[in-house]
Amino acid sequence: MPVEVVRAEQLACSYREGYVLEDVSFTVNAGDYVGIVGPNGSGKSTLVQALLGLVPISSGSARLFGSLCNGFSQWGRVGYLPQSLHLLNPVFPATVAEIVGLGLLSLKRFPRRLTRHDREKVDTTLGDLGIYDIKAKLIGELSGGQQQRALLARALVNDPELLILDEPTAALDPETRERFYRMIGDINRSRGVTVLLVTHDTGVIGQHASKMLYLDKRMLFFGSFDDFCHSPEMSSLFGEHSQHLMCHRH
Amino acid sequence: MNLIEILSYSFIQRALLAGILIAVLCSVLGVFLVLRRLSLIGDGLAHVTFGSTAIALAFKLYSAASLLVSLPVVLLASLGILKLTEKARLSGDAAIGIVSAVGISAGIMLASVGGGYNVDLLSYLFGNILSISPEEVLVAAGLFCVVMVLLGLFFNDLLAITFNEELARVSGVRTKRINAVLVMLTALSVVLAMKLVGIMLISSLLILPAVSALQLARSFKTCIMLAALQGVCSVITGIFVSFLTNLPTSATIVFINLLFFGVSCAVRRLLIPRSAIPSR
Amino acid sequence: MKRSMLFVVMSIMAIAVIVLAGCKRRDQGASAKLQVVTTLFPLYDFARTIAGDQAEVTMLLPPGMEPHGFEPKPNDIIRISQAGLFIYTNRYMEPWAETILKGIDRQRLKVVDAGQGVRYVKASAEEGLEDGHGSHDAEGNAGGMDPHIWLDFANAGVMVNNILAGFVASDPAHAPMYRANATTLLARLADLDQRYREGLSSCGTRIFLHGGHYTFGYLARRYGLEYHSLSGISSESEPSAARMAAMVREIRSSGVRYLFAEELLSPRLTETLANEAGVSVLKLYGAHNLGKDDFERGVGFIDLMERNLKNLQKGLACRSK
Ligand SMILES: [Zn+2]
């Protein structure tokens, strides 16, 4: 019996301009690696933000670990790497270790102080991601790739059961991007962490994800990658050629 | 005039004591406010204090009693600034501008409708670091304790929301509550400290030590400490320099803060290699 | 929702202000009496005494407001331009007056410089503080002359005569009544001067220390007192720590038991000095302006000066005869 980690039922979100997300229903089980793909403006980021309670839901429901998203409090079980890294203040005066340490606040009650044990945990996480050497650097002085890994460390430091990544590789060169995805795949397999990955790069899904969610304001496909490859509907949607290319890499 | 003689005046002792306490709490609050793009909140809330003191005087409540009106009003105004940035998606400076304009115009309207006052409103509104009474030193100490204890208890939450609000929420930080704590501590400090040392000193101590520390800090903790250190040094040197040069004390302290800021910028250029500074 | 509420409230306030302003203007138009606008309280009080019920006298300065930082608002300039007679103290006190008058049609409006013919005294020379020189650069903005001329009662008499001349020129029909009122006022000022001279003739100390701005130079000069103030001519200048300490030393060495404080400004600095030196504080009216309560009660310049005489006699330990 699989354990349900994320469940959306007829989820819809709207801004002033109208619906950006409509009638989305799916279930993610523990250990799944779900790739969320779709064209620009298809509501991918809105979907994960709705799951995290960062944008209001207009109808339907979303649950994490069985409890509704607005009012969700078990943040210790979730890690999140947001898309809007470019919005980070480049002169923010905090070190990588200080920022990564903030990921542990989700496990704490008031007053949230970090202990020596916590600092050791930060060090281990940085070591695991191969960035222990930049621990004392200012977050604003890092390269795009280092910044991305530092924030991944922040998302992982509390040993989350669910990791949500929103276009994490936008700022990276192809080589670093590849390394990054291998790392995420590794985390998924070895630690059994459920992963939701938003990306515009469909090829990545084929290589790493176990499931795929295709979104264009509505959910057009949700299922295993194999099903996607053998679905005639998808052939008509993407054209046989590109479907073949994506599936071939798999 | 030697140091011991200067220190023998009790009003100088009180200026140093209260000045240091207020400098530390303003500088530390300032780091969070500057990073949250709320640097001008000190001036904005001072204008609201002006408006609310006008109301208090209309009810014949003077000096200490006027706090009964201005403190709640200014606390509400600080929350109003927050609401405007959240709900109306206004930038911090625009929200502060709106609230301070309401405060100023309310004060001026009340003054013209009420046909003047028994005393000069502005002179009662702003204190002077040289005229701090022994009771006011206690007020400063109490304020210092309240602000520092709360900043200490919420330190990590404040750092989290200052870095990134979305991430903070996903780490279980009640961002609205923590934002409210930050602006209400600021409001409390502005209202009380303004009566003690005047608004010019408060608003510059909320900005200048923080922006200097941002030039040099190599971590958030050192940033806080550098800001506090500059605040304290500026008050101490400011009082002595004012003594030796016969210049107004508050203005001297502000000027020394500007000097520290210039030095910080220069040191940053010299010490921190170009390559380490992102081009953005 | 909240923003629209705020907007409604602000609009209502704005409308109320416009309506009130409109009402006021109509009142003025309806009256055929001479409209007299004055700047500071002594001028206002002298003018309304001379006017009797034949002219309407108003004061630009709102009650309670500190006068040295005062600048007329557009509404004030309209009031001046609609008046028949405008009276100001002098160009050291109201440096803005000359500039504003240039832009106003002077056909109808008569202007009185109340300080014309007064012998001005330099403020800085009078101060003579051992380390006070240059600390308050009032010389630049006020030409170095002390503007507080009304605090010498002979000067006050000169001012009364200047104001009378303005009334007579603007409204010759009522000249005899204005002259009669002015004569009474001059007599009261002469009597006040006499009482000051007697009341301050034999005092325990002649050192007159003031924790405010340099206000009472003329008064001290007239009655032979040695006057020192904490700050310079403008009440807006802030003293330095050194000046505060010098003042404390001065209080201690002079042996006075009272320090005088301003009436409208916060007495914080004065109280600090008094506590430091272990003396008490007494209030003294510079009479630039009046508090709202006194204003509504119709308190006059001579009333204020009588209060001052009482406090001066107490503060300087004078024996009254
Ligand atoms: Zn004056």
Short mmCIF file of N, CA, C and O and ligand atoms in Angstrom, two decimals, chain C residues 66-68 93 146-148 150 213-215 232-235 262 286 288, ligand 1:
data_model
loop_
_atom_site.label_atom_id
_atom_site.label_comp_id
_atom_site.label_asym_id
_atom_site.label_seq_id
_atom_site.Cartn_x
_atom_site.Cartn_y
_atom_site.Cartn_z
N GLU C 66 6.41 78.41 17.81
CA GLU C 66 7.71 79.04 17.93
C GLU C 66 7.87 80.01 16.75
O GLU C 66 7.66 79.63 15.61
N PRO C 67 8.22 81.29 16.99
CA PRO C 67 8.17 82.28 15.91
C PRO C 67 9.40 82.34 15.01
O PRO C 67 9.28 82.76 13.87
N HIS C 68 10.58 81.94 15.52
CA HIS C 68 11.78 82.17 14.71
C HIS C 68 11.81 81.31 13.46
O HIS C 68 12.38 81.70 12.45
N MET C 93 13.72 90.00 12.66
CA MET C 93 12.77 89.03 13.19
C MET C 93 12.02 88.32 12.06
O MET C 93 11.83 87.11 12.10
N ASP C 146 19.91 92.04 17.46
CA ASP C 146 18.93 91.34 18.29
C ASP C 146 17.53 91.82 17.90
O ASP C 146 17.23 93.01 18.01
N PRO C 147 16.67 90.91 17.45
CA PRO C 147 15.34 91.35 16.98
C PRO C 147 14.32 91.56 18.10
O PRO C 147 13.24 92.08 17.84
N HIS C 148 14.65 91.19 19.35
CA HIS C 148 13.63 91.18 20.42
C HIS C 148 13.44 92.58 21.01
O HIS C 148 13.49 92.76 22.23
N TRP C 150 10.93 94.51 21.50
CA TRP C 150 9.78 94.83 22.34
C TRP C 150 10.07 94.66 23.82
O TRP C 150 9.31 95.10 24.67
N HIS C 213 16.87 80.68 24.29
CA HIS C 213 17.61 81.41 23.27
C HIS C 213 17.77 82.87 23.70
O HIS C 213 17.12 83.33 24.64
N TYR C 214 18.65 83.62 23.02
CA TYR C 214 19.01 84.96 23.44
C TYR C 214 17.84 85.92 23.21
O TYR C 214 17.63 86.43 22.11
N THR C 215 17.05 86.17 24.28
CA THR C 215 15.79 86.90 24.15
C THR C 215 15.81 88.25 24.88
O THR C 215 15.31 89.24 24.38
N GLY C 232 21.82 80.96 20.95
CA GLY C 232 21.92 82.24 20.25
C GLY C 232 20.56 82.86 20.00
O GLY C 232 19.57 82.51 20.62
N ILE C 233 20.51 83.79 19.04
CA ILE C 233 19.28 84.57 18.81
C ILE C 233 18.13 83.70 18.35
O ILE C 233 16.99 83.92 18.70
N SER C 234 18.43 82.70 17.53
CA SER C 234 17.34 81.87 17.02
C SER C 234 17.06 80.74 17.99
O SER C 234 17.97 80.07 18.47
N SER C 235 15.78 80.53 18.29
CA SER C 235 15.43 79.45 19.21
C SER C 235 15.59 78.09 18.53
O SER C 235 15.40 77.06 19.13
N GLU C 262 12.21 79.31 28.85
CA GLU C 262 11.26 79.82 27.85
C GLU C 262 9.85 79.38 28.20
O GLU C 262 9.64 78.35 28.82
N GLY C 286 9.07 85.50 26.81
CA GLY C 286 9.70 86.30 25.76
C GLY C 286 8.63 87.03 24.97
O GLY C 286 8.91 87.99 24.27
N HIS C 288 7.04 86.53 22.32
CA HIS C 288 6.96 86.52 20.85
C HIS C 288 5.55 86.12 20.45
O HIS C 288 4.99 86.61 19.48
ZN ZN D 1 13.29 85.04 20.04
#
